[in-house]
Rosetta silent file (secondary structure, phi, psi, omega in degrees, C-alpha in Angstrom):
SEQUENCE: DRESFMDVPRLVVLVILLLILFASPDTQSPSPSQQRELDYQVTQERYALDLLNTSSYGDLNPAANKWVNETGLRKHDGYAWDLLPNVQERARQQRSLLVEAWRRSNQDKQVGTTSDDTVPTNATLPGIPFYHNVTGIVHGRWVRSSLEDGIRHPILNLTALVPRMAYTTDRYTRNMTGSEGGMLIRFDEKHSRTTQFEDTSVREISAELTLEDDHSSGNVWQMTLHGVHYPQDGSIILTTTGPRFAGIFALPYFALSSKSFTMARKLLTQTLDIAIKTQERASETNALSPWSSSPESPLDLLMPTPSCGYLLYMQQHPIKAGLSEIEMLEAELRDPTGRRDMKSLPLQ
SCORE:     score description
SCORE:     0.000 S_00000001
   1 L     0.000  177.019  179.733   58.990  285.642  130.744 S_00000001
   2 H   -64.028  -58.228 -170.304   60.404  288.762  128.707 S_00000001
   3 H   -46.711  -32.473 -175.524   58.673  287.186  125.264 S_00000001
   4 H   -79.348  -31.704 -179.508   55.336  286.964  126.900 S_00000001
   5 H   -70.359  -15.045 -179.735   55.662  290.299  128.347 S_00000001
   6 H   -89.886  -30.499 -161.601   56.558  291.820  124.785 S_00000001
   7 H   -77.990  -34.137  178.269   53.493  289.975  123.327 S_00000001
   8 H   -51.282  -53.589 -176.886   51.169  292.292  125.559 S_00000001
   9 H   -73.217  -18.970  163.468   51.812  295.585  124.138 S_00000001
  10 H   -66.562  -31.292  178.656   51.464  293.947  120.679 S_00000001
  11 H   -71.953  -37.711 -164.783   48.149  292.579  121.449 S_00000001
  12 H   -73.581  -42.070 -165.162   47.191  296.031  122.926 S_00000001
  13 H   -66.180  -46.355 -177.041   48.425  297.905  119.633 S_00000001
  14 H   -52.374  -54.358  172.947   46.440  295.184  117.648 S_00000001
  15 H   -45.898  -48.955 -172.639   43.173  295.958  119.738 S_00000001
  16 H   -78.561  -17.103  172.956   43.502  299.621  119.204 S_00000001
  17 H   -74.087  -34.477  173.931   44.117  299.338  115.564 S_00000001
  18 H   -64.148  -34.760 -177.532   40.932  297.093  115.170 S_00000001
  19 H   -69.184  -36.339 -167.385   39.068  299.566  117.231 S_00000001
  20 H   -74.516  -45.537 -164.955   40.235  302.593  115.090 S_00000001
  21 H   -74.846  -30.728  174.926   39.158  300.473  111.960 S_00000001
  22 H   -86.607  -16.833 -169.190   35.708  299.442  113.113 S_00000001
  23 H   -93.667  -23.409  176.921   35.212  302.886  114.760 S_00000001
  24 L   -55.549  139.041 -166.129   35.954  304.726  111.409 S_00000001
  25 L   -68.140  150.092 -173.293   33.025  306.373  109.695 S_00000001
  26 L   -75.834  -17.551 -178.099   31.548  304.052  106.827 S_00000001
  27 L   -76.463  129.091  175.102   31.792  307.028  104.270 S_00000001
  28 L  -160.414  145.091  179.213   35.366  307.258  102.407 S_00000001
  29 L   -47.593  136.792  172.441   36.476  308.562   99.325 S_00000001
  30 L   -72.538  136.373  176.085   36.024  305.844   96.392 S_00000001
  31 L   -69.028  170.775 -172.588   39.184  304.343   94.881 S_00000001
  32 H   -63.440  -24.654  177.500   39.668  304.942   91.251 S_00000001
  33 H   -76.121  -40.020  176.615   37.740  301.313   90.337 S_00000001
  34 H   -62.187  -43.694  176.042   34.961  302.388   92.507 S_00000001
  35 H   -55.999  -48.174  165.879   34.694  305.881   90.900 S_00000001
  36 H   -57.365  -45.587 -177.188   34.430  303.799   87.470 S_00000001
  37 H   -57.723  -40.284 -165.796   31.921  301.625   88.955 S_00000001
  38 H   -89.572  -14.948  148.270   29.871  304.598   90.157 S_00000001
  39 H   -57.205  -49.724 -174.608   29.953  306.435   86.818 S_00000001
  40 H   -66.206  -40.631  173.224   28.981  303.448   85.050 S_00000001
  41 H   -69.836  -28.465  176.087   25.951  302.910   87.396 S_00000001
  42 H   -71.619  -45.870  167.963   24.967  306.456   87.141 S_00000001
  43 H   -47.081  -52.620 -173.562   24.997  305.980   83.351 S_00000001
  44 H   -83.498  -19.193  167.346   22.876  302.928   83.407 S_00000001
  45 H   -65.332  -48.179 -166.611   20.457  304.780   86.023 S_00000001
  46 H   -81.361  -21.156  165.033   19.999  307.666   83.805 S_00000001
  47 H   -52.863  -69.896 -176.209   19.294  305.379   80.810 S_00000001
  48 H   -55.724  -22.662 -172.743   16.561  303.580   82.971 S_00000001
  49 H   -87.870  -30.497  165.757   15.172  306.740   84.127 S_00000001
  50 H   -69.329  -37.477 -177.598   14.761  308.093   80.341 S_00000001
  51 H   -78.900  -12.639  164.678   13.213  305.056   79.375 S_00000001
  52 H   -75.725  -20.021 -175.272   10.641  305.169   82.249 S_00000001
  53 H   -68.389  -34.932  176.161    9.991  308.839   81.134 S_00000001
  54 L  -103.155   25.171  177.378    8.707  307.730   77.777 S_00000001
  55 L   -83.476  176.409 -171.268    7.088  304.428   78.916 S_00000001
  56 L  -147.239  155.517  161.401    3.398  303.763   78.774 S_00000001
  57 L   -48.286  120.743  165.030    1.057  301.350   80.567 S_00000001
  58 L   110.195  -22.708 -178.650    1.119  297.746   79.141 S_00000001
  59 L   -43.305  -37.552  164.868    4.836  298.178   77.705 S_00000001
  60 L  -105.169  130.526 -171.306    5.583  295.097   79.550 S_00000001
  61 E  -160.832   86.030  172.923    3.289  292.431   78.410 S_00000001
  62 L   -48.644  -50.641 -174.406    4.843  288.845   77.883 S_00000001
  63 L   -45.262  -39.846  175.748    1.546  287.589   76.730 S_00000001
  64 L   -90.414    5.672  174.818    1.616  290.028   73.736 S_00000001
  65 L    79.027   13.895 -174.749    5.303  289.469   73.381 S_00000001
  66 E  -114.930  117.529 -173.252    6.316  293.053   74.627 S_00000001
  67 L  -116.290  146.771  179.238    9.203  293.557   76.628 S_00000001
  68 L   -95.129  113.977  174.438   11.142  296.390   78.151 S_00000001
  69 L   -49.222   53.351 -167.761   14.842  297.039   77.269 S_00000001
  70 L  -138.512  135.394  170.357   15.904  297.007   81.006 S_00000001
  71 L   -46.047  107.711  178.583   17.849  294.378   83.109 S_00000001
  72 L    92.149    5.191  177.184   15.542  291.397   83.856 S_00000001
  73 L  -109.873   -0.979 -175.723   12.770  292.810   81.569 S_00000001
  74 L   -91.105  157.592 -177.293   14.079  291.524   78.258 S_00000001
  75 H   -68.255  -41.548 -175.982   12.853  288.262   76.884 S_00000001
  76 H   -65.764  -21.916  179.141   16.355  286.816   76.522 S_00000001
  77 H   -67.763   -9.329 -173.993   16.760  287.264   80.295 S_00000001
  78 L    79.279   -3.155  179.994   14.921  284.399   81.155 S_00000001
  79 L   -63.793  158.493 -175.103   12.755  285.619   83.947 S_00000001
  80 L  -104.764   71.662 -172.594    9.336  283.866   84.341 S_00000001
  81 H   -86.993    9.533  167.688    7.319  287.117   83.903 S_00000001
  82 H   -71.881  -16.649  176.758    4.408  284.900   82.384 S_00000001
  83 H   -86.891    0.886 -175.665    3.248  284.563   85.989 S_00000001
  84 H   -63.692  -58.349  177.897    3.083  288.411   86.418 S_00000001
  85 H   -55.108  -42.897 -172.745   -0.677  288.810   85.233 S_00000001
  86 H   -69.003  -39.201  173.964   -1.879  286.194   87.456 S_00000001
  87 H   -61.551  -45.974  171.677   -0.141  287.550   90.489 S_00000001
  88 H   -48.703  -51.316 -174.913   -1.508  291.038   89.638 S_00000001
  89 H   -61.887  -38.636 -176.542   -5.047  289.710   89.209 S_00000001
  90 H   -71.084  -37.493  179.360   -4.619  288.099   92.917 S_00000001
  91 H   -71.448  -37.202  170.360   -3.684  291.484   94.193 S_00000001
  92 H   -52.477  -44.128 -165.503   -6.663  293.164   92.589 S_00000001
  93 H   -76.289  -31.315  179.933   -8.774  290.549   94.028 S_00000001
  94 H   -80.826  -34.886  164.941   -7.482  290.872   97.558 S_00000001
  95 H   -46.150  -64.516 -168.249   -8.201  294.646   97.314 S_00000001
  96 H   -62.292  -48.778  175.046  -11.476  294.131   95.965 S_00000001
  97 H   -49.467  -44.721 -161.164  -12.376  291.464   98.874 S_00000001
  98 H   -87.062  -46.946  168.450  -11.329  293.783  101.672 S_00000001
  99 H   -48.568  -51.421  175.609  -13.146  296.950  100.249 S_00000001
 100 H   -62.770  -36.015 -179.753  -16.403  294.916   99.752 S_00000001
 101 H   -66.564  -40.413  174.915  -16.280  293.753  103.303 S_00000001
 102 H   -50.774  -52.085  178.400  -15.609  297.505  104.382 S_00000001
 103 H   -67.761  -14.688 -178.830  -18.779  298.276  102.404 S_00000001
 104 H   -78.546  -34.781 -176.725  -20.999  295.766  103.734 S_00000001
 105 H   -73.236  -10.695 -171.303  -20.146  297.277  107.250 S_00000001
 106 L  -138.227   66.248 -179.496  -20.833  300.534  106.076 S_00000001
 107 L   -70.022  -10.165 -179.730  -23.988  300.377  103.831 S_00000001
 108 L   -74.712  -11.075 -176.723  -24.838  303.967  104.447 S_00000001
 109 L   -84.110  144.230  169.982  -21.840  304.858  102.333 S_00000001
 110 L   -88.784  115.507 -169.610  -21.831  305.077   98.405 S_00000001
 111 L  -116.213  134.311  173.411  -19.315  302.911   96.660 S_00000001
 112 L  -123.550 -176.211  168.394  -18.415  302.734   93.060 S_00000001
 113 L  -130.139  165.421  175.403  -15.789  301.285   90.706 S_00000001
 114 L   -65.701  141.058  167.778  -13.608  302.655   88.155 S_00000001
 115 L   -85.578   -6.228  169.213  -13.778  302.431   84.495 S_00000001
 116 L   -50.220  -71.372 -177.581  -10.001  302.110   84.778 S_00000001
 117 L  -151.152   25.048  160.828   -9.930  298.430   85.887 S_00000001
 118 L    67.160   14.306  177.122  -13.142  297.757   87.440 S_00000001
 119 L  -101.158  127.121 -174.896  -11.233  297.732   90.876 S_00000001
 120 L   -58.375  137.912  174.095  -12.653  300.089   93.696 S_00000001
 121 L  -142.629  177.225 -169.271  -10.111  303.014   94.356 S_00000001
 122 L   -68.355  -14.091 -170.576  -10.087  306.009   96.377 S_00000001
 123 L   -66.359  -36.343 -174.922  -11.383  308.221   93.524 S_00000001
 124 L  -105.444    6.987  169.129  -14.705  306.457   94.040 S_00000001
 125 L  -138.377   82.089  165.376  -14.555  305.525   97.777 S_00000001
 126 L   -54.861  121.372  163.921  -14.404  308.704   99.661 S_00000001
 127 L    92.223   23.039  166.028  -13.425  308.201  103.336 S_00000001
 128 L   -75.235  148.467 -175.204  -11.965  304.548  103.740 S_00000001
 129 L   -94.610   88.953  169.944  -10.128  304.683  106.908 S_00000001
 130 L  -106.327  157.722  168.441   -6.406  303.662  105.962 S_00000001
 131 L   -82.063  136.711 -165.051   -3.335  304.714  107.671 S_00000001
 132 L   -97.551   -8.260  178.385   -1.632  307.399  105.346 S_00000001
 133 L  -140.203  117.144 -161.713    1.766  306.698  106.974 S_00000001
 134 L  -111.322   25.774  171.670    2.490  302.992  107.836 S_00000001
 135 L   -51.074  114.288 -163.787    5.698  303.343  109.550 S_00000001
 136 E   157.467 -167.662 -179.560    5.963  300.595  111.898 S_00000001
 137 E  -114.357  128.787  162.751    6.138  296.821  112.118 S_00000001
 138 E  -128.216  125.418  165.468    3.946  293.994  110.731 S_00000001
 139 E  -120.999  165.930 -174.666    4.567  290.302  111.120 S_00000001
 140 E  -179.072 -140.161  163.159    2.854  287.264  110.356 S_00000001
 141 E  -133.688  168.279 -172.390    3.188  284.341  107.932 S_00000001
 142 E  -138.745  151.374 -175.535    3.610  283.702  104.462 S_00000001
 143 E  -145.052  138.853 -166.103    2.537  280.624  102.560 S_00000001
 144 L   -66.469  138.039  178.682    3.593  279.511   99.076 S_00000001
 145 L   -84.872  158.451  173.474    0.856  280.122   96.522 S_00000001
 146 L   -97.834   20.999  170.065   -0.291  277.546   93.971 S_00000001
 147 L   -79.764  -13.191 -179.781   -0.178  280.110   91.197 S_00000001
 148 L   -74.598  -20.204 -169.293    3.250  279.160   90.510 S_00000001
 149 L   -57.531  154.533 -175.538    2.208  275.336   89.522 S_00000001
 150 L    72.593   -9.329 -160.473    2.825  274.924   86.017 S_00000001
 151 L  -107.010  127.367  179.523    4.967  277.865   85.499 S_00000001
 152 L   -61.146  138.022  171.988    8.519  277.007   84.362 S_00000001
 153 L   -97.808  134.915 -171.811   11.353  277.945   86.633 S_00000001
 154 L   -56.321  134.360  168.848   13.783  280.112   85.135 S_00000001
 155 L  -114.487  114.333 -176.855   17.550  278.991   84.603 S_00000001
 156 L   -96.245  157.858  171.676   19.442  282.134   84.144 S_00000001
 157 L  -109.405  101.514  177.104   22.895  282.845   82.426 S_00000001
 158 H   -63.219  -46.029 -169.931   24.533  285.196   84.891 S_00000001
 159 H   -58.004  -43.669  170.655   27.366  285.816   82.441 S_00000001
 160 H   -58.806  -49.889  177.017   25.039  286.893   79.743 S_00000001
 161 H   -56.501  -42.434 -174.477   22.883  288.888   82.305 S_00000001
 162 L  -148.609   94.672 -179.858   25.244  290.791   83.999 S_00000001
 163 L   -82.154   -7.833 -178.067   28.579  290.414   82.195 S_00000001
 164 L   -90.074   -9.471 -169.478   30.597  292.971   84.195 S_00000001
 165 L  -103.917  123.331 -171.677   29.829  290.949   87.566 S_00000001
 166 L   -95.847   74.720  178.256   32.357  288.035   88.413 S_00000001
 167 L   -67.435  141.780 -178.735   30.044  285.822   90.703 S_00000001
 168 L   -93.195    0.058  175.835   31.980  283.529   92.968 S_00000001
 169 L  -156.083  165.871  179.297   29.211  280.798   93.078 S_00000001
 170 L  -105.182   -0.607  178.779   26.111  279.927   90.990 S_00000001
 171 L   -82.618  130.780 -176.976   23.947  279.162   94.329 S_00000001
 172 L   -94.130  146.634  159.809   21.516  281.913   94.875 S_00000001
 173 E   -78.664 -177.445  176.116   20.744  283.347   98.405 S_00000001
 174 L    58.360   14.840 -166.869   17.418  284.510   99.685 S_00000001
 175 L   -96.983  107.513  174.191   15.878  281.307   97.787 S_00000001
 176 L   -78.901   93.773  171.172   12.785  280.217   99.788 S_00000001
 177 L   -86.233   -3.380  178.384   12.302  276.558   98.973 S_00000001
 178 L   -99.307 -173.032 -157.500    9.752  275.723  101.428 S_00000001
 179 L  -106.631  -22.946 -178.572    6.017  275.766  101.455 S_00000001
 180 E  -164.556  170.693 -170.701    5.695  278.274  104.450 S_00000001
 181 E   178.513  179.160  171.482    7.347  280.301  107.098 S_00000001
 182 E   -99.625  175.243  177.028    7.312  283.527  109.298 S_00000001
 183 E  -154.483  155.507  178.169    7.952  287.012  108.117 S_00000001
 184 E  -142.588  132.846  175.409    8.373  290.545  109.626 S_00000001
 185 E  -125.708  132.036  165.930    8.190  293.955  107.485 S_00000001
 186 E  -111.041  114.610 -177.863    9.413  297.077  108.978 S_00000001
 187 E   -97.006  156.053 -179.648    8.034  299.787  106.934 S_00000001
 188 E  -142.175  126.475 -173.040    9.603  303.170  106.902 S_00000001
 189 L  -138.675   22.891 -169.353    7.811  306.464  105.466 S_00000001
 190 L   -70.006  -40.893  178.021    9.430  308.902  108.027 S_00000001
 191 L  -118.688   44.750 -168.282   11.128  311.008  105.169 S_00000001
 192 L   -98.917  152.388  173.760    9.178  310.031  102.310 S_00000001
 193 L   -78.243  158.354 -179.839    8.447  312.414   99.383 S_00000001
 194 E  -137.541  138.622  165.675    4.582  312.605   98.162 S_00000001
 195 E  -137.002  133.560 -175.852    3.245  313.629   95.041 S_00000001
 196 E   -84.836  149.263 -166.688   -0.223  314.575   94.148 S_00000001
 197 E  -151.880  118.983 -179.320   -2.040  313.424   91.146 S_00000001
 198 L    38.669 -119.413 -163.488   -5.716  314.664   90.524 S_00000001
 199 L   -88.623   -2.705 -172.919   -7.990  313.520   93.557 S_00000001
 200 E  -131.814 -166.746  176.785   -5.157  311.272   95.164 S_00000001
 201 E  -154.875  165.007  165.910   -1.663  311.026   95.978 S_00000001
 202 E  -143.064  154.022 -175.017    1.342  308.391   96.045 S_00000001
 203 E  -135.899  168.873  177.056    4.502  308.515   98.178 S_00000001
 204 E   -72.449  156.993  177.552    7.871  306.927   98.601 S_00000001
 205 E  -156.280  126.369  162.889    8.164  303.724  100.911 S_00000001
 206 E  -124.875  165.742 -173.171   11.040  301.442  101.898 S_00000001
 207 E  -159.823  137.328  169.524   10.929  298.356  104.178 S_00000001
 208 E   -94.685  110.972 -168.392   13.175  295.885  105.703 S_00000001
 209 E  -116.864  133.479 -173.362   11.837  292.492  105.140 S_00000001
 210 E  -122.633  121.720  175.299   12.851  289.238  107.134 S_00000001
 211 E  -111.890  141.926 -164.435   11.779  285.986  105.833 S_00000001
 212 E  -128.056  136.550  169.126   12.065  282.464  107.752 S_00000001
 213 E  -116.988  135.194 -165.460   11.386  279.143  106.048 S_00000001
 214 L   -82.558  -26.831  178.994    9.914  276.467  108.378 S_00000001
 215 L  -103.828   35.234  177.734   11.429  273.752  106.285 S_00000001
 216 L  -151.870  113.568 -167.718   14.871  274.727  106.040 S_00000001
 217 L   -71.062  135.116  172.410   16.575  274.917  109.590 S_00000001
 218 L    71.224   23.363 -175.255   18.292  278.296  110.151 S_00000001
 219 E  -108.667  104.295 -175.256   17.287  279.681  106.803 S_00000001
 220 E  -133.305  132.761  179.305   16.357  283.287  107.618 S_00000001
 221 E  -133.745  136.501 -170.222   16.838  285.897  105.080 S_00000001
 222 E  -121.438  146.236  174.325   16.881  289.577  105.351 S_00000001
 223 E  -165.328  159.844 -169.129   16.577  292.263  102.661 S_00000001
 224 E  -110.933  143.886 -178.633   15.875  295.870  101.966 S_00000001
 225 E  -130.989  148.075 -179.788   12.983  297.029   99.338 S_00000001
 226 E  -124.912  160.462  172.924   12.040  300.362   98.056 S_00000001
 227 E   179.050 -158.231 -174.705    8.473  301.084   96.096 S_00000001
 228 E  -120.515  151.913  174.040    5.478  303.305   96.283 S_00000001
 229 E  -124.242  141.177 -175.388    2.521  303.690   98.587 S_00000001
 230 E  -118.262   92.456 -174.031   -0.897  304.795   97.471 S_00000001
 231 L   -55.966  -41.170 -175.001   -2.172  306.044  100.973 S_00000001
 232 L   -69.789  -18.753  173.715   -5.857  306.708   99.845 S_00000001
 233 L   -91.692  -28.688 -174.182   -5.941  303.226   98.479 S_00000001
 234 L    75.376   14.444 -174.569   -4.100  301.211  101.051 S_00000001
 235 E  -123.011  148.215 -160.352   -1.941  299.449   98.564 S_00000001
 236 E  -131.230  132.647  158.531    2.134  299.175   98.552 S_00000001
 237 E  -130.624  137.988 -173.899    4.124  297.639   95.742 S_00000001
 238 E  -128.084  130.176 -178.170    7.646  297.057   96.898 S_00000001
 239 E  -140.636  152.304 -170.106   10.712  295.718   95.059 S_00000001
 240 L   -95.747  158.528 -176.523   14.139  294.684   95.522 S_00000001
 241 L  -152.603  133.999 -158.790   16.946  296.132   93.077 S_00000001
 242 E  -160.133  173.529  171.493   20.346  294.756   92.040 S_00000001
 243 L   -60.658  -16.102 -176.438   22.311  294.169   89.077 S_00000001
 244 L   -94.615  -11.720 -165.666   20.197  291.219   87.921 S_00000001
 245 E  -156.611  122.262 -169.222   16.988  293.204   88.133 S_00000001
 246 L   -74.508  -17.918  166.626   16.165  297.070   87.636 S_00000001
 247 H    58.387 -117.448 -171.015   13.864  296.820   90.559 S_00000001
 248 H   -57.636  -43.690 -177.611   12.739  300.448   91.602 S_00000001
 249 H   -68.119  -23.751  155.696   13.439  301.603   88.029 S_00000001
 250 H  -105.013   26.319 -177.867   10.853  299.359   86.592 S_00000001
 251 L   -76.937  -13.876 -179.092    8.497  299.464   89.415 S_00000001
 252 H   -75.020  -29.538  179.979    5.632  301.354   87.444 S_00000001
 253 H   -64.920   -9.833  175.642    5.475  298.506   84.973 S_00000001
 254 H  -102.553   -0.602 -168.732    3.955  296.475   87.792 S_00000001
 255 L   -67.971  140.349 -172.079    1.308  298.709   88.759 S_00000001
 256 L   -72.983  -12.259  170.881   -2.383  297.337   88.613 S_00000001
 257 L  -150.046  169.017  179.520   -3.915  299.912   86.625 S_00000001
 258 H   -58.927  -45.200 -172.771   -3.135  302.736   84.129 S_00000001
 259 H   -60.089  -56.636 -165.783   -3.791  305.475   86.620 S_00000001
 260 H   -65.515  -32.721  170.295   -1.563  303.849   89.335 S_00000001
 261 H   -64.443  -50.468 -179.673    1.266  303.443   86.571 S_00000001
 262 H   -60.020  -33.672  178.567    0.941  307.114   85.762 S_00000001
 263 H   -76.086  -28.210 -172.560    1.186  308.072   89.492 S_00000001
 264 H   -77.460  -51.783  164.946    4.174  305.861   90.247 S_00000001
 265 H   -33.559  -63.751 -176.313    5.833  307.050   87.232 S_00000001
 266 H   -62.086  -35.258  169.960    5.375  310.840   87.882 S_00000001
 267 H   -62.408  -63.411 -157.542    6.698  310.036   91.791 S_00000001
 268 H   -80.305  -16.559  172.141    9.669  308.117   90.552 S_00000001
 269 H   -72.859  -22.926 -162.016   10.746  310.182   87.727 S_00000001
 270 H   -88.568  -61.799 -161.142   11.039  313.087   90.264 S_00000001
 271 H   -72.660  -30.547  176.419   12.745  311.160   93.133 S_00000001
 272 H   -67.257  -49.335  167.649   15.061  309.109   91.195 S_00000001
 273 H   -49.935  -35.998  171.448   16.532  312.042   89.420 S_00000001
 274 H   -57.705  -48.403 -179.245   17.153  313.627   92.819 S_00000001
 275 H   -53.315  -53.980 -178.892   18.782  310.343   94.047 S_00000001
 276 H   -84.318    1.752  159.104   21.225  310.321   91.026 S_00000001
 277 H   -75.685  -37.100  169.496   22.073  313.742   91.249 S_00000001
 278 H   -64.331  -31.873 -177.658   23.095  313.120   94.797 S_00000001
 279 H   -71.271  -22.774 -163.530   25.051  310.245   93.564 S_00000001
 280 H   -95.937  -24.284 -167.403   26.897  312.287   90.857 S_00000001
 281 H   -92.250  -18.598 -160.018   27.670  314.974   93.677 S_00000001
 282 L   -77.334  167.596 -178.685   28.778  312.460   96.169 S_00000001
 283 L  -140.623   25.558 -178.967   32.351  311.592   97.030 S_00000001
 284 L  -125.388  143.390 -173.449   31.830  308.476   99.406 S_00000001
 285 H   -58.855  -24.636 -172.864   31.744  304.959   98.504 S_00000001
 286 H   -61.790  -22.085  177.245   28.437  304.410  100.220 S_00000001
 287 H   -83.411   16.453 -174.382   26.709  306.188   97.016 S_00000001
 288 H   -58.750  -56.313 -168.911   27.554  303.119   94.876 S_00000001
 289 L  -140.441   86.942  176.955   23.925  301.660   95.354 S_00000001
 290 L   -68.334  -10.467  178.224   21.258  303.706   97.374 S_00000001
 291 L  -114.531   10.923  178.914   18.669  301.193   96.464 S_00000001
 292 L   -39.801  151.874  176.967   20.692  297.952   97.226 S_00000001
 293 L  -101.190   -4.337  168.918   18.636  295.256   98.690 S_00000001
 294 L  -129.760   51.100 -179.313   21.723  294.254  101.024 S_00000001
 295 L   -60.777    0.075 -173.506   23.189  297.664  101.874 S_00000001
 296 L  -110.022   17.241  170.464   24.626  296.312  105.130 S_00000001
 297 L  -126.653   95.673 -176.464   26.801  293.645  103.454 S_00000001
 298 L   -55.398  -32.074  176.120   29.995  295.444  101.972 S_00000001
 299 H   -50.250  -24.320  177.959   31.120  291.875  101.017 S_00000001
 300 H   -60.694  -36.381 -179.193   28.636  291.675   98.054 S_00000001
 301 H   -69.767  -49.979 -170.571   31.212  294.212   96.308 S_00000001
 302 H   -60.026  -55.384 -167.651   34.197  292.016   97.266 S_00000001
 303 L  -126.148   71.393 -173.332   32.799  288.443   96.703 S_00000001
 304 L   -75.363  136.159 -173.893   29.511  288.956   94.869 S_00000001
 305 L  -111.367  157.366  171.311   26.842  286.184   95.145 S_00000001
 306 L   -88.651  141.325 -178.381   23.603  285.963   93.131 S_00000001
 307 E  -138.625  143.894 -178.040   20.433  286.478   95.216 S_00000001
 308 L   -62.884  129.212  161.013   16.641  286.008   94.426 S_00000001
 309 L   -83.272  151.070 -173.311   14.852  289.111   93.862 S_00000001
 310 L  -130.369  142.987  178.551   11.564  289.963   95.316 S_00000001
 311 E  -125.344  130.704 -175.793    8.356  292.004   94.059 S_00000001
 312 E  -135.464  124.106  159.430    5.723  292.469   96.851 S_00000001
 313 E   -92.124  124.718 -168.381    2.171  293.632   96.492 S_00000001
 314 E  -126.930  150.141  170.959    0.612  294.522  100.040 S_00000001
 315 E  -136.814  135.117  176.089   -2.933  295.953  100.654 S_00000001
 316 L   -95.335  142.541  173.226   -3.632  297.348  104.084 S_00000001
 317 L   -80.299  130.005 -178.580   -6.982  296.474  105.713 S_00000001
 318 L   -45.734  147.095  179.134   -9.442  299.381  106.447 S_00000001
 319 L   -95.616  143.480 -171.911   -9.065  300.246  109.953 S_00000001
 320 L   -87.688   85.977 -173.777  -12.202  300.004  112.219 S_00000001
 321 L  -162.704  159.189  171.192  -12.189  303.691  113.146 S_00000001
 322 L   -79.519  162.702  175.112  -13.606  307.004  111.554 S_00000001
 323 H   -67.034  -30.908 -171.148  -11.315  309.025  109.444 S_00000001
 324 H   -79.772  -40.757 -179.684  -11.067  311.990  111.988 S_00000001
 325 H   -60.185  -35.454  171.853  -10.073  309.593  114.421 S_00000001
 326 H   -68.068  -43.603  177.355   -7.393  308.285  112.255 S_00000001
 327 H   -62.210  -37.419  171.431   -6.047  311.631  111.333 S_00000001
 328 H   -66.896  -37.602  173.635   -5.882  312.551  114.962 S_00000001
 329 H   -55.439  -50.470 -177.515   -4.068  309.464  115.822 S_00000001
 330 H   -75.963  -21.225  165.214   -1.483  309.910  113.030 S_00000001
 331 H   -64.102  -40.966 -176.998   -1.120  313.588  114.093 S_00000001
 332 H   -65.456  -54.626 -171.237   -0.242  312.487  117.800 S_00000001
 333 L   -74.693   -1.850 -179.732    2.270  309.877  116.617 S_00000001
 334 L   -93.074  -56.495 -164.098    3.932  312.294  114.212 S_00000001
 335 L  -135.284   76.467 -171.518    4.106  315.227  116.744 S_00000001
 336 L   -59.575  115.734  175.941    3.367  313.785  120.318 S_00000001
 337 L   -85.401  -15.449 -165.126    1.453  315.950  122.725 S_00000001
 338 L    92.115   13.076 -177.107    1.087  313.561  125.585 S_00000001
 339 L   -65.984  130.711  174.633   -2.612  312.782  124.842 S_00000001
 340 L   -99.806  -11.449 -175.155   -3.910  309.732  126.920 S_00000001
 341 L   -77.661   -5.176 -172.181   -7.276  309.482  125.439 S_00000001
 342 L  -104.664  140.424 -169.212   -6.300  307.843  122.164 S_00000001
 343 L   -95.531  140.255  167.875   -6.343  304.113  121.492 S_00000001
 344 L   -79.138  127.358  175.389   -3.536  302.637  119.270 S_00000001
 345 L  -110.050  119.870  176.532   -5.235  300.948  116.254 S_00000001
 346 L   -53.403  146.542  176.876   -3.387  297.855  114.863 S_00000001
 347 L  -104.371  106.684  179.599   -1.900  298.040  111.447 S_00000001
 348 L  -112.736    0.000    0.000   -2.836  295.024  109.365 S_00000001
């Protein structure tokens, strides 16, 4: 009939409009309220960067009642930072065990320790075979550690912690309540900046992390993390960043030694400054949070919900190959020439 016939063009017009909306570029000029939010964020980021510039190793030390005036790092914020020293020591032990195993299999090489933190580092371990660019995917299992036993679980006052944010719920996303599950990490160092420091280097790294909780059906969470990679040492520190936790701006405070703190601070004071200047010049809404842990979720701006933050310590296993072989393989992966005589070596 005529009424049904007239519905067809309306439907076509509606579909066309939806296609135009979804095909529109993600970047668009910010509204006045978004511009005010961007200006506020840049001001806060400048403050955090200035604070980092004048910081020292050990400024964050809950056991000594030493705190940092940054979101998530203040005593009254309520986070369970009492657990941090134990986690850092576990990360040092992991690195030491892997290096010791490599040393036993290479008895002809001289190995020493640093006076900095008694943990072997590249400065005294020349030639440990690590990938210097870990761009790629690693997957496996996660298991809840017993380190958290006896540690009080924080109860955060979101209104006091982030007074500008009106959360629609007090239920946290990305909350892993089970004891184990699957995980997948997609590392990205394709366009990372690198900073030299004495006899070693440090570089930017980002990662997409997917976590699955075996004890909660359908509980799979994805997030973006940013951090630093110490290529000669094989170690990586990654963190989420958001309104409740300074994240990347606080990362050097989580370093495992004074030297690694100084290296991370030197790199980040440069790269964060560049990123903030880009924000200041930007005219698109996607400049609001370049370090967001959920950049693909625009609804977070409209209906914000609290989410758990993550801090990751990761250690690469030494590769069972010579340094020259690793260098040639990385060169081929970076600039393929079609060589067929090279064997791919797994990243662990």
